[in-house]
Every structure is written in structure tokens, then in C-alpha cells.
Short mmCIF file of C-alpha atoms in Angstrom, two decimals:
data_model
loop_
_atom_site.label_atom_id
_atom_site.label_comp_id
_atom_site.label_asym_id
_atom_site.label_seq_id
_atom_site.Cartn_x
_atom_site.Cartn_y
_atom_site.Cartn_z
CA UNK A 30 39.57 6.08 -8.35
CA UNK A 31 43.21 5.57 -7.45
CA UNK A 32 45.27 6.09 -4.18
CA UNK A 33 48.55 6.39 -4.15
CA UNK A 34 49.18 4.69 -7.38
CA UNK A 35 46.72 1.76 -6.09
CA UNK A 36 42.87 1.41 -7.77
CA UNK A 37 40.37 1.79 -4.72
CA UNK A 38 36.66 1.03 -5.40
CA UNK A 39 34.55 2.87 -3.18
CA UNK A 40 31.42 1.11 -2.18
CA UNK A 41 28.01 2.30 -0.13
CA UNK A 42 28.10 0.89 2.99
CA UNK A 43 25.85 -1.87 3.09
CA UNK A 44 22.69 -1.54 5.47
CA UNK A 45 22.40 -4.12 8.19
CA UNK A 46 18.73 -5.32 7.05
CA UNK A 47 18.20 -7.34 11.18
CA UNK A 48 16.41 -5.73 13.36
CA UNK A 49 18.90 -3.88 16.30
CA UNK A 50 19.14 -6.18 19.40
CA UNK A 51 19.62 -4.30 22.92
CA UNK A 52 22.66 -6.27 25.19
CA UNK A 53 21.12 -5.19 27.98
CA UNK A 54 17.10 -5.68 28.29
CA UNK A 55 17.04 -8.14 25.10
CA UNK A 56 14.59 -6.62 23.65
CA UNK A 57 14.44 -5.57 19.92
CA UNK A 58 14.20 -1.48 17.97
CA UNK A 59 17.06 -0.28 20.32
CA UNK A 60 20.10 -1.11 21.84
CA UNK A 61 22.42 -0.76 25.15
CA UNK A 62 23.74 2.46 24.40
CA UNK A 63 19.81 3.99 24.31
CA UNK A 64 18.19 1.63 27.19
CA UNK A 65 16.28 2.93 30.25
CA UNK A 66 14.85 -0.14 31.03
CA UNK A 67 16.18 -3.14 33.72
CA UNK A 68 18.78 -5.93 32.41
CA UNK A 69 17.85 -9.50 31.18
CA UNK A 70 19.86 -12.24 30.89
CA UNK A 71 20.57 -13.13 27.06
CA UNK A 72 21.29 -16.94 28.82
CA UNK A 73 18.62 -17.88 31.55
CA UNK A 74 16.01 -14.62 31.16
CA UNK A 75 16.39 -13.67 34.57
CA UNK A 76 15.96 -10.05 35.75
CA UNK A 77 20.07 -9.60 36.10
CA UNK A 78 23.05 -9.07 33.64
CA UNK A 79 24.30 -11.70 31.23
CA UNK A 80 28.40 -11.21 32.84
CA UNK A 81 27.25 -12.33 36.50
CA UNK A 82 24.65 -15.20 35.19
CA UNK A 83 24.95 -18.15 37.48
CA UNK A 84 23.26 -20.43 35.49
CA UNK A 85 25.87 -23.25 34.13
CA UNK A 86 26.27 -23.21 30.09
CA UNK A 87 25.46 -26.96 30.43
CA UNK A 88 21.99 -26.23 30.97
CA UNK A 89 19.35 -25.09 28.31
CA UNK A 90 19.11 -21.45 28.00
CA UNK A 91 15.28 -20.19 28.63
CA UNK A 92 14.36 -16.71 26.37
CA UNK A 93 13.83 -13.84 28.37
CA UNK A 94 11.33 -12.66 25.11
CA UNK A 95 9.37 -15.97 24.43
CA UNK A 96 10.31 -18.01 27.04
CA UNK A 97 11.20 -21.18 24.82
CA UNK A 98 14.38 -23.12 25.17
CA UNK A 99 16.88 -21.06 23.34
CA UNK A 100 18.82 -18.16 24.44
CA UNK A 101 17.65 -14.58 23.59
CA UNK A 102 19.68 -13.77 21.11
CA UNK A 103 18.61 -16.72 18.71
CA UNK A 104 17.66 -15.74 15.27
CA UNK A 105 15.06 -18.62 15.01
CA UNK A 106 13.22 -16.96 17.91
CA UNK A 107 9.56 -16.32 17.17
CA UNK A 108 9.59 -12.75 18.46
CA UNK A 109 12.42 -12.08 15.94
CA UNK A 110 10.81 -13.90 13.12
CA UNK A 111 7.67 -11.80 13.55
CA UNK A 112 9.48 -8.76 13.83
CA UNK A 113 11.26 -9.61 10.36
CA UNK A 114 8.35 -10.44 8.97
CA UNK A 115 6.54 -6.88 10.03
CA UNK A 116 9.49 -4.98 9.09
CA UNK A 117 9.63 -7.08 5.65
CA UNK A 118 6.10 -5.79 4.82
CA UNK A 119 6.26 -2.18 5.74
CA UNK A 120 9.58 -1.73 3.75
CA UNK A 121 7.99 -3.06 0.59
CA UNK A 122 4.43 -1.36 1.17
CA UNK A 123 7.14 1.68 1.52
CA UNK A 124 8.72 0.92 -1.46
CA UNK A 125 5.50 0.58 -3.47
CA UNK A 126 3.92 3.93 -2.69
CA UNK A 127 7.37 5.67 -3.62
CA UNK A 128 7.21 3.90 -6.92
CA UNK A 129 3.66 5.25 -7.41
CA UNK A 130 5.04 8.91 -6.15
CA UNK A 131 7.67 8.81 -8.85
CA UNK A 132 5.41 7.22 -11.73
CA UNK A 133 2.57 10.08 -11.34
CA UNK A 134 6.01 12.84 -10.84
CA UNK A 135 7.79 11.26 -14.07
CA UNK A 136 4.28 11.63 -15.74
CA UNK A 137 3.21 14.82 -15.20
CA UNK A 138 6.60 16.73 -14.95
CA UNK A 139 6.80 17.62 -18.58
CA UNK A 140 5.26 21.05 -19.67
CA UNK A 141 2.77 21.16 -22.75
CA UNK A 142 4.39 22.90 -25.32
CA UNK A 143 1.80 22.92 -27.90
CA UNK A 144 0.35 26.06 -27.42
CA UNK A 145 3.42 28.44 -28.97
CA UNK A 146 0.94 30.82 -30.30
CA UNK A 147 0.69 32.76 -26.52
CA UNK A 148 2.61 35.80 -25.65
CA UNK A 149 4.75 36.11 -22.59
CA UNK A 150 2.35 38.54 -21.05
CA UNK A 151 -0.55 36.02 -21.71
CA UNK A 152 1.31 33.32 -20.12
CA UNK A 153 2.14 35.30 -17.44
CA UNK A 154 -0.94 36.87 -16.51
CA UNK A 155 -2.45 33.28 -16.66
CA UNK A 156 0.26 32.12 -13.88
CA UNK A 157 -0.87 35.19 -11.79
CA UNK A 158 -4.51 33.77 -10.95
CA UNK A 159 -3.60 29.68 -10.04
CA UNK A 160 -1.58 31.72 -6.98
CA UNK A 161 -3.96 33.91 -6.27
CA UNK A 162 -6.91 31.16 -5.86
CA UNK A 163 -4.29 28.93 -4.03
CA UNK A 164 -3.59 32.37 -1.43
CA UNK A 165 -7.02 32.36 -1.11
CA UNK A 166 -7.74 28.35 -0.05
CA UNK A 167 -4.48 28.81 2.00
CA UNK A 168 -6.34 31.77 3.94
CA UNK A 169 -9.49 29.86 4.23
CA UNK A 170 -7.48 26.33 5.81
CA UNK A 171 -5.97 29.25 8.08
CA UNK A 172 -9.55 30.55 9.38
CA UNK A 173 -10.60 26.99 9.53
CA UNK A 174 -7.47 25.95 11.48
CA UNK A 175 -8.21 29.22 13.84
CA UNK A 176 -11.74 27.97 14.57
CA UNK A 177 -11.11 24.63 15.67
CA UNK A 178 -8.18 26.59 17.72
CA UNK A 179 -10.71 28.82 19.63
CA UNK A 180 -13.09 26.01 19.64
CA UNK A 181 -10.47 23.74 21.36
CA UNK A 182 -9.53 26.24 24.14
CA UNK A 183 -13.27 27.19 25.18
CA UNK A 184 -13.93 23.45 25.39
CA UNK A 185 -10.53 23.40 27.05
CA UNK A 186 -11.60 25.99 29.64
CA UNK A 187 -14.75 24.55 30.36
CA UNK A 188 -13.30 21.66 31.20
CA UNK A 189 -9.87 22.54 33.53
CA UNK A 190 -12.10 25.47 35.45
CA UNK A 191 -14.02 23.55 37.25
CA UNK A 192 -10.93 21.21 38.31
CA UNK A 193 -9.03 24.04 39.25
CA UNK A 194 -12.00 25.07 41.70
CA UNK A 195 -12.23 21.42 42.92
CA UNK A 196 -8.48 21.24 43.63
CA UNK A 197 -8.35 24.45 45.50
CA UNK A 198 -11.23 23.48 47.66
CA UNK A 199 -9.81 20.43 48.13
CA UNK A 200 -6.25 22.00 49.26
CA UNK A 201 -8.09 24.28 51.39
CA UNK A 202 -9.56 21.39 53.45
CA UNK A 203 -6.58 19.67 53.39
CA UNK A 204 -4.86 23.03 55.11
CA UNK A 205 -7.39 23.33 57.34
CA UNK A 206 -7.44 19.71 58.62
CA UNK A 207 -3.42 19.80 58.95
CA UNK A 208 -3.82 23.23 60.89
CA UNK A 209 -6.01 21.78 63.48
#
């Protein structure tokens, strides 16, 4: 495409394939902006922010993930290696049951023709009954699901009742006791 008399190629952005870092906690799948837990020192693993670390930059840094002589952030940590490694293997496992999805789509996506010698109402009436069995397995999952429901709560019941009962006899005494 062109701009203003200049050719601009427009690429996809590329997709950061690392594993997000957090600045704050150092730990990995989330980062500062989304962390609820307590800072870590990227530098000496200590329970305190990396910006008032005390620890002089002559001295090795210690992980606050592995604990091994390297700072937190190192890319030849083990904890990061391992967590490459897992998310290596569930993208391609991912990538192999799409391809299967798409090979058994692409092969039975095309309509069999052969049969010309039907008239519309034929076909038609044919199409009627496929939706008519699948209204009827939809209604049966339906009662099933409704079963286990009703099932569920009764079991449910029978269980909480008798806490409830406990817990009120229990804040009874305790009213009692603070009474006297």
C-alpha cells in the first residue's frame, strides 16, 4: 500500500514467544501491572523492591526463583527453561489437534452430489427427521442434566442441614455463655 506517495508494508505484529516476567514478585505468567503478591528483589531475592536493594552490584546476585547464583531475571535460569520447555510442548500438542480438526473439516465438508435423481421435497423431508432425532437427544441430555441437578441439591441439603443446626446451637451457647 502507499502513504503519501511513499510504499508502506504493513506487517502482523510479531508475538513475543518468552514467557511474561512480573518486575515486581519475579515470578513468571503475569506481570507488575496484574500482581497481588509481595516484591522480590530481581538482584539479591530478598523480600523488598529491586530500586532500594542494598546489596552492592559487586557481589553475586542470588535468584529469588531458584536460588542459584544469577539474578532473577536470567534467561538461563532453570525455572525459565522449564517453563519454555512446558509452554514449547503444549503449543505444538495445540497445534497438532487443530491440524487434525481441519483435516477431518476439509474432508468431510463437501456434499455428495451423486444422487441428482431426488426431488426437492424428498430432500427436504429427509433433512426434517436428522433435526427431529437430534431435538429429541437434546431433550433427553436436558432430563439427564435435570436429574443430576435435583440429585445434587438433595445430597446438597442433606449435607448443609445438619450444619446449619450445629452452628445455631453452637451460637446459642456461645450467647448464652457471653450473657452470663
Amino acid at each position: 500500500t502507499y502513504l503519501s506517495y511513499t510504499k508502506v508494508k504493513i506487517e502482523a505484529p510479531r508475538i513475543n514467544k518468552l514467557t511474561p516476567q512480573c518486575l515486581n514478585c519475579q515470578n513468571y505468567g503475569h506481570t507488575r501491572t496484574y500482581c497481588n503478591n509481595h516484591p522480590r528483589c530481581v538482584r539479591c531475592g530478598e523480600n523488598h523492591r529491586t530500586d532500594v536493594c542494598t546489596k552492592s552490584r559487586d557481589l553475586p546476585a542470588k535468584c529469588a526463583l531458584c536460588n542459584g547464583d544469577h539474578p532473577a531475571n536470567y534467561r538461563g535460569c532453570l525455572v525459565f527453561k522449564n517453563l519454555q520447555q512446558l509452554r514449547k510442548k503444549q503449543s505444538s500438542s495445540k497445534r497438532n489437534t487443530d491440524k487434525t480438526e481441519n483435516s477431518s473439516l476439509n474432508s468431510t465438508s463437501h456434499p455428495n452430489n451423486s444422487n441428482n435423481s431426488q426431488t426437492y421435497s424428498q430432500a427436504t423431508l429427509q433433512n426434517k427427521n436428522p433435526i427431529h432425532t437430534n431435538n429429541e437427544h437434546q431433550n433427553q441430555q436436558n432430563v439427564n442434566m435435570t436429574t443430576q441437578l435435583t440429585s445434587f441439591l438433595n445430597e446438597f441439603k442433606s449435607l448443609i442441614n445438619p450444619l446449619i443446626s450445629l452452628l445455631t446451637t453452637v451460637i446459642d451457647k456461645l450467647l448464652i455463655k457471653n450473657v452470663n
